[in-house]
Coordinates of C-alpha atoms in Angstrom, one line a residue:
M264 CA -10.3 4.3 17.0
P265 CA -7.5 1.9 17.7
L266 CA -3.9 2.6 16.6
L267 CA -2.7 1.1 13.3
H268 CA -0.4 -1.9 13.7
H269 CA 3.1 -0.8 12.6
L270 CA 6.8 -1.6 12.8
D271 CA 9.2 1.2 13.7
Q272 CA 12.9 0.6 13.0
G273 CA 16.1 2.6 12.6
Q274 CA 16.9 6.2 13.4
G275 CA 17.1 9.3 11.4
R276 CA 14.8 11.2 9.0
P277 CA 11.4 9.4 9.1
L278 CA 10.1 7.4 6.1
V279 CA 6.5 6.0 6.5
I280 CA 5.4 3.1 4.2
L281 CA 1.8 2.3 3.2
H282 CA 1.0 -1.0 1.4
G283 CA -1.6 -1.6 -1.3
L284 CA -4.9 -3.4 -1.5
F285 CA -4.8 -6.9 0.0
G286 CA -1.2 -6.2 1.2
T287 CA 0.5 -5.9 4.6
L288 CA 3.6 -4.2 5.9
D289 CA 5.4 -7.5 5.4
N290 CA 5.4 -6.8 1.6
W291 CA 7.9 -4.0 2.2
Q292 CA 10.0 -5.6 5.0
S293 CA 13.2 -6.5 3.2
L294 CA 13.4 -2.9 1.7
A295 CA 12.3 -1.3 5.0
R296 CA 15.1 -3.0 6.8
R297 CA 17.7 -1.8 4.3
W298 CA 16.5 1.8 4.4
A299 CA 16.8 1.6 8.2
T300 CA 20.2 0.0 8.3
E301 CA 21.9 1.1 5.1
A302 CA 20.3 4.5 4.4
G303 CA 20.1 5.7 8.0
L304 CA 16.4 6.4 7.9
R305 CA 13.8 5.8 10.6
V306 CA 11.3 3.5 8.8
V307 CA 7.8 3.0 9.9
S308 CA 5.9 0.3 8.0
V309 CA 2.1 0.3 8.5
D310 CA -0.8 -2.1 8.2
L311 CA -3.8 0.0 7.0
R312 CA -7.3 -0.7 8.4
N313 CA -8.9 -4.0 7.4
H314 CA -5.4 -5.3 6.5
G315 CA -2.6 -7.2 8.2
R316 CA -2.8 -7.0 12.0
S317 CA -4.6 -3.7 12.1
F318 CA -8.2 -3.3 13.3
H319 CA -11.2 -4.2 11.2
S320 CA -13.9 -1.6 10.4
P321 CA -17.1 -1.6 8.3
E322 CA -15.9 1.7 6.8
H323 CA -13.0 1.9 4.3
T324 CA -12.6 5.4 2.8
Y325 CA -9.5 7.4 1.9
A326 CA -10.5 10.2 4.3
L327 CA -10.7 7.7 7.2
M328 CA -7.5 5.9 6.2
A329 CA -5.6 9.2 6.1
Q330 CA -6.9 10.0 9.5
D331 CA -5.7 6.6 10.8
V332 CA -2.2 7.4 9.5
L333 CA -2.3 10.9 11.0
A334 CA -3.2 9.5 14.4
L335 CA -0.1 7.2 14.1
F336 CA 2.0 10.3 13.2
D337 CA 0.8 11.9 16.4
H338 CA 1.4 8.8 18.5
L339 CA 5.0 8.4 17.1
Q340 CA 5.6 12.2 17.3
L341 CA 6.7 12.2 13.6
G342 CA 7.8 15.7 12.6
P343 CA 7.4 17.7 9.4
D344 CA 10.7 16.2 8.1
T345 CA 8.7 13.0 7.3
T346 CA 8.6 11.4 3.9
L347 CA 5.3 9.5 3.3
M348 CA 5.3 6.7 0.7
G349 CA 2.4 4.5 -0.5
H350 CA 1.9 1.8 -3.1
S351 CA -1.3 1.6 -5.1
M352 CA -4.2 2.0 -2.6
G353 CA -1.6 3.1 0.0
G354 CA -0.5 5.7 -2.6
K355 CA -4.0 7.2 -2.7
V356 CA -4.0 7.3 1.2
A357 CA -0.6 9.1 1.0
M358 CA -1.9 11.6 -1.6
R359 CA -5.0 12.2 0.5
L360 CA -3.0 13.0 3.6
A361 CA -0.5 15.1 1.7
L362 CA -3.3 17.2 0.2
D363 CA -5.2 17.6 3.5
H364 CA -2.2 18.1 5.8
P365 CA 0.7 19.3 3.7
E366 CA 2.3 20.8 6.9
R367 CA 2.9 17.3 8.3
L368 CA 5.2 16.1 5.4
A369 CA 8.5 17.1 3.8
K370 CA 8.0 14.9 0.8
L371 CA 5.6 12.4 -0.9
I372 CA 6.4 9.2 -2.8
V373 CA 3.6 7.4 -4.7
V374 CA 4.3 4.0 -6.2
D375 CA 2.4 3.0 -9.4
I376 CA -0.9 4.8 -8.9
A377 CA -2.3 8.1 -10.3
P378 CA -4.8 10.5 -8.6
R379 CA -7.5 9.7 -11.2
F380 CA -10.4 7.2 -10.8
S381 CA -9.3 3.6 -11.1
D382 CA -11.7 1.0 -12.4
M383 CA -11.7 -1.9 -9.8
E384 CA -13.4 -4.5 -12.0
H385 CA -10.1 -6.3 -12.5
Q386 CA -10.2 -7.2 -8.8
D387 CA -13.4 -9.1 -9.1
D388 CA -11.6 -12.4 -9.9
I389 CA -9.3 -11.9 -6.9
I390 CA -12.3 -11.3 -4.6
A391 CA -14.1 -14.4 -6.0
G392 CA -10.9 -16.5 -5.6
L393 CA -10.4 -15.4 -2.0
K394 CA -14.0 -16.1 -1.2
S395 CA -13.8 -19.6 -2.8
V396 CA -11.4 -20.9 -0.2
D397 CA -13.4 -23.1 2.1
F398 CA -11.9 -22.8 5.6
T399 CA -14.1 -25.5 7.0
T400 CA -12.1 -28.0 4.9
C401 CA -8.8 -26.2 4.1
T402 CA -6.0 -27.8 6.1
N403 CA -2.9 -26.3 4.5
R404 CA -1.6 -23.5 2.3
Q405 CA -1.4 -25.7 -0.8
E406 CA -5.2 -26.4 -0.7
A407 CA -5.8 -22.7 -0.4
D408 CA -3.5 -22.1 -3.4
T409 CA -5.3 -24.7 -5.4
A410 CA -8.7 -23.1 -4.8
L411 CA -7.3 -19.7 -5.6
A412 CA -5.7 -20.9 -8.8
K413 CA -9.1 -21.4 -10.5
Y414 CA -9.7 -17.6 -10.3
V415 CA -6.1 -16.2 -10.1
P416 CA -3.8 -18.0 -12.6
N417 CA -0.8 -15.8 -11.9
V418 CA 1.5 -17.6 -9.4
G419 CA 3.1 -14.3 -8.1
T420 CA -0.3 -12.8 -7.5
R421 CA -1.4 -15.9 -5.6
Q422 CA 1.8 -15.9 -3.4
F423 CA 1.1 -12.2 -2.6
L424 CA -2.5 -13.0 -1.6
L425 CA -1.6 -16.0 0.4
K426 CA 0.5 -13.8 2.7
N427 CA -2.9 -13.0 4.2
L428 CA -3.5 -16.6 5.3
Y429 CA -3.0 -17.3 9.0
R430 CA -3.8 -20.1 11.5
T431 CA -6.3 -19.1 14.1
E432 CA -6.3 -20.1 17.8
D433 CA -8.6 -23.0 17.1
N434 CA -6.1 -24.3 14.5
T435 CA -8.2 -23.5 11.5
F436 CA -7.2 -21.1 8.7
A437 CA -8.6 -17.6 8.0
W438 CA -7.8 -14.4 6.0
R439 CA -6.2 -11.5 7.9
I440 CA -7.9 -9.0 5.6
N441 CA -11.5 -8.0 6.2
L442 CA -12.6 -9.6 3.0
D443 CA -16.3 -8.9 3.1
V444 CA -15.8 -5.2 3.8
L445 CA -13.1 -4.8 1.1
A446 CA -15.3 -6.5 -1.4
A447 CA -18.2 -4.2 -0.5
Q448 CA -16.1 -1.1 -0.5
L449 CA -14.1 -1.9 -3.7
P450 CA -15.7 1.1 -5.6
A451 CA -14.4 3.5 -2.9
V452 CA -10.9 2.1 -3.3
G453 CA -11.0 3.2 -7.0
E454 CA -12.1 6.8 -6.1
E455 CA -10.4 9.8 -7.7
T456 CA -8.1 11.8 -5.5
T457 CA -9.0 15.5 -5.4
G458 CA -7.8 18.5 -3.4
H459 CA -8.8 22.0 -2.5
A460 CA -5.2 23.2 -3.1
P461 CA -2.2 21.4 -4.6
F462 CA 0.6 19.9 -2.6
L463 CA 3.5 22.3 -3.1
K464 CA 6.3 20.1 -1.7
P465 CA 8.5 17.6 -3.6
A466 CA 6.7 14.5 -4.8
L467 CA 8.1 11.4 -6.6
F468 CA 5.8 9.2 -8.6
I469 CA 7.4 5.8 -9.5
R470 CA 5.7 3.8 -12.2
G471 CA 6.4 0.3 -13.6
G472 CA 7.3 0.4 -17.2
K473 CA 4.9 -2.6 -17.9
S474 CA 2.1 -1.1 -15.8
D475 CA -0.8 1.1 -17.0
Y476 CA -1.6 2.5 -13.6
I477 CA 0.2 5.8 -14.5
T478 CA -0.5 6.8 -18.1
A479 CA 1.1 9.4 -20.3
E480 CA -1.9 11.7 -19.7
D481 CA -1.5 11.3 -15.9
K482 CA 2.1 12.4 -16.3
L483 CA 1.1 15.5 -18.4
T484 CA -2.0 16.7 -16.6
G485 CA -3.4 14.6 -13.8
I486 CA -0.4 14.4 -11.5
P487 CA 1.0 18.0 -12.0
A488 CA -2.4 19.6 -11.4
L489 CA -2.3 18.3 -7.8
F490 CA 1.4 17.9 -7.3
P491 CA 3.1 20.6 -9.3
H492 CA 6.6 19.9 -7.8
S493 CA 6.5 16.2 -8.8
Q494 CA 8.6 14.0 -11.0
V495 CA 7.6 10.7 -12.6
A496 CA 10.3 8.0 -12.7
T497 CA 9.8 4.8 -14.7
V498 CA 11.3 1.5 -13.6
V499 CA 11.8 -0.4 -16.9
D500 CA 10.6 -4.1 -17.1
A501 CA 8.5 -3.8 -13.9
G502 CA 4.8 -4.2 -13.5
H503 CA 2.5 -3.0 -10.8
W504 CA 4.4 -4.6 -7.9
V505 CA 7.5 -2.6 -8.8
H506 CA 9.2 -3.0 -5.3
A507 CA 8.9 -6.8 -5.5
E508 CA 10.2 -7.0 -9.1
K509 CA 13.0 -4.4 -9.0
P510 CA 13.9 -4.0 -5.3
E511 CA 17.4 -2.6 -6.0
E512 CA 16.1 0.2 -8.2
I513 CA 13.4 1.1 -5.7
F514 CA 15.9 1.0 -2.8
E515 CA 18.2 3.5 -4.6
M516 CA 15.4 5.8 -5.9
V517 CA 13.7 6.1 -2.5
K518 CA 17.0 6.5 -0.6
A519 CA 18.2 9.3 -2.9
F520 CA 14.8 11.2 -2.8
A521 CA 14.2 10.8 0.9
L522 CA 17.7 12.0 1.8
S523 CA 18.0 14.8 -0.7

């Protein structure tokens, strides 16, 4: 299997960042740069399979995505002092790797996702919107945005999705994500995270105060069952894209936890 596309910057204790569904490593770039330059961390930002500039595959499971990340750990010779952080789908990849290979990590950070099953029906409009963009006639980003707007009214969500738009060698537009596979494998993205044994190292779960991806029940039972040495921190007035909405809070939280 090819190596995941990644960006490696800074020196110090390693922090590996995994984006969410339809995301890319670019979503984390301004924060990644700060953790590398201001916090003195070695920051590795990753494009997961079927996303960004990483390889496309017909298979999209958490077991395989965790293996992809593990192969990158081996390639970069990342030691057991590594902190692994993931947002949403990336958070479930991070949890899977932590539970299967706890010896490879020092700490785990999960941003706005719980181990339980997630209903993915709310992504149907996004899939329909992405598929509605006709690249035989689309000549610029604005036309793509107009097509998307019929399905995805939220401007911020559309801006996030449009980061996947790129111009091909023959000067037409296309999506970087493997849209057909992600649409077909959407139920697998919502899968519950389980483990044979709990992850016994420190774990930080960061939730958006306006988001329902981590509930009170998750805090009481679901998360501690698998991650007994975890804490849940809430970023007030933030939704699911916590790092985009409250970058300063996330910068400080992650810096303090990764360096502690």
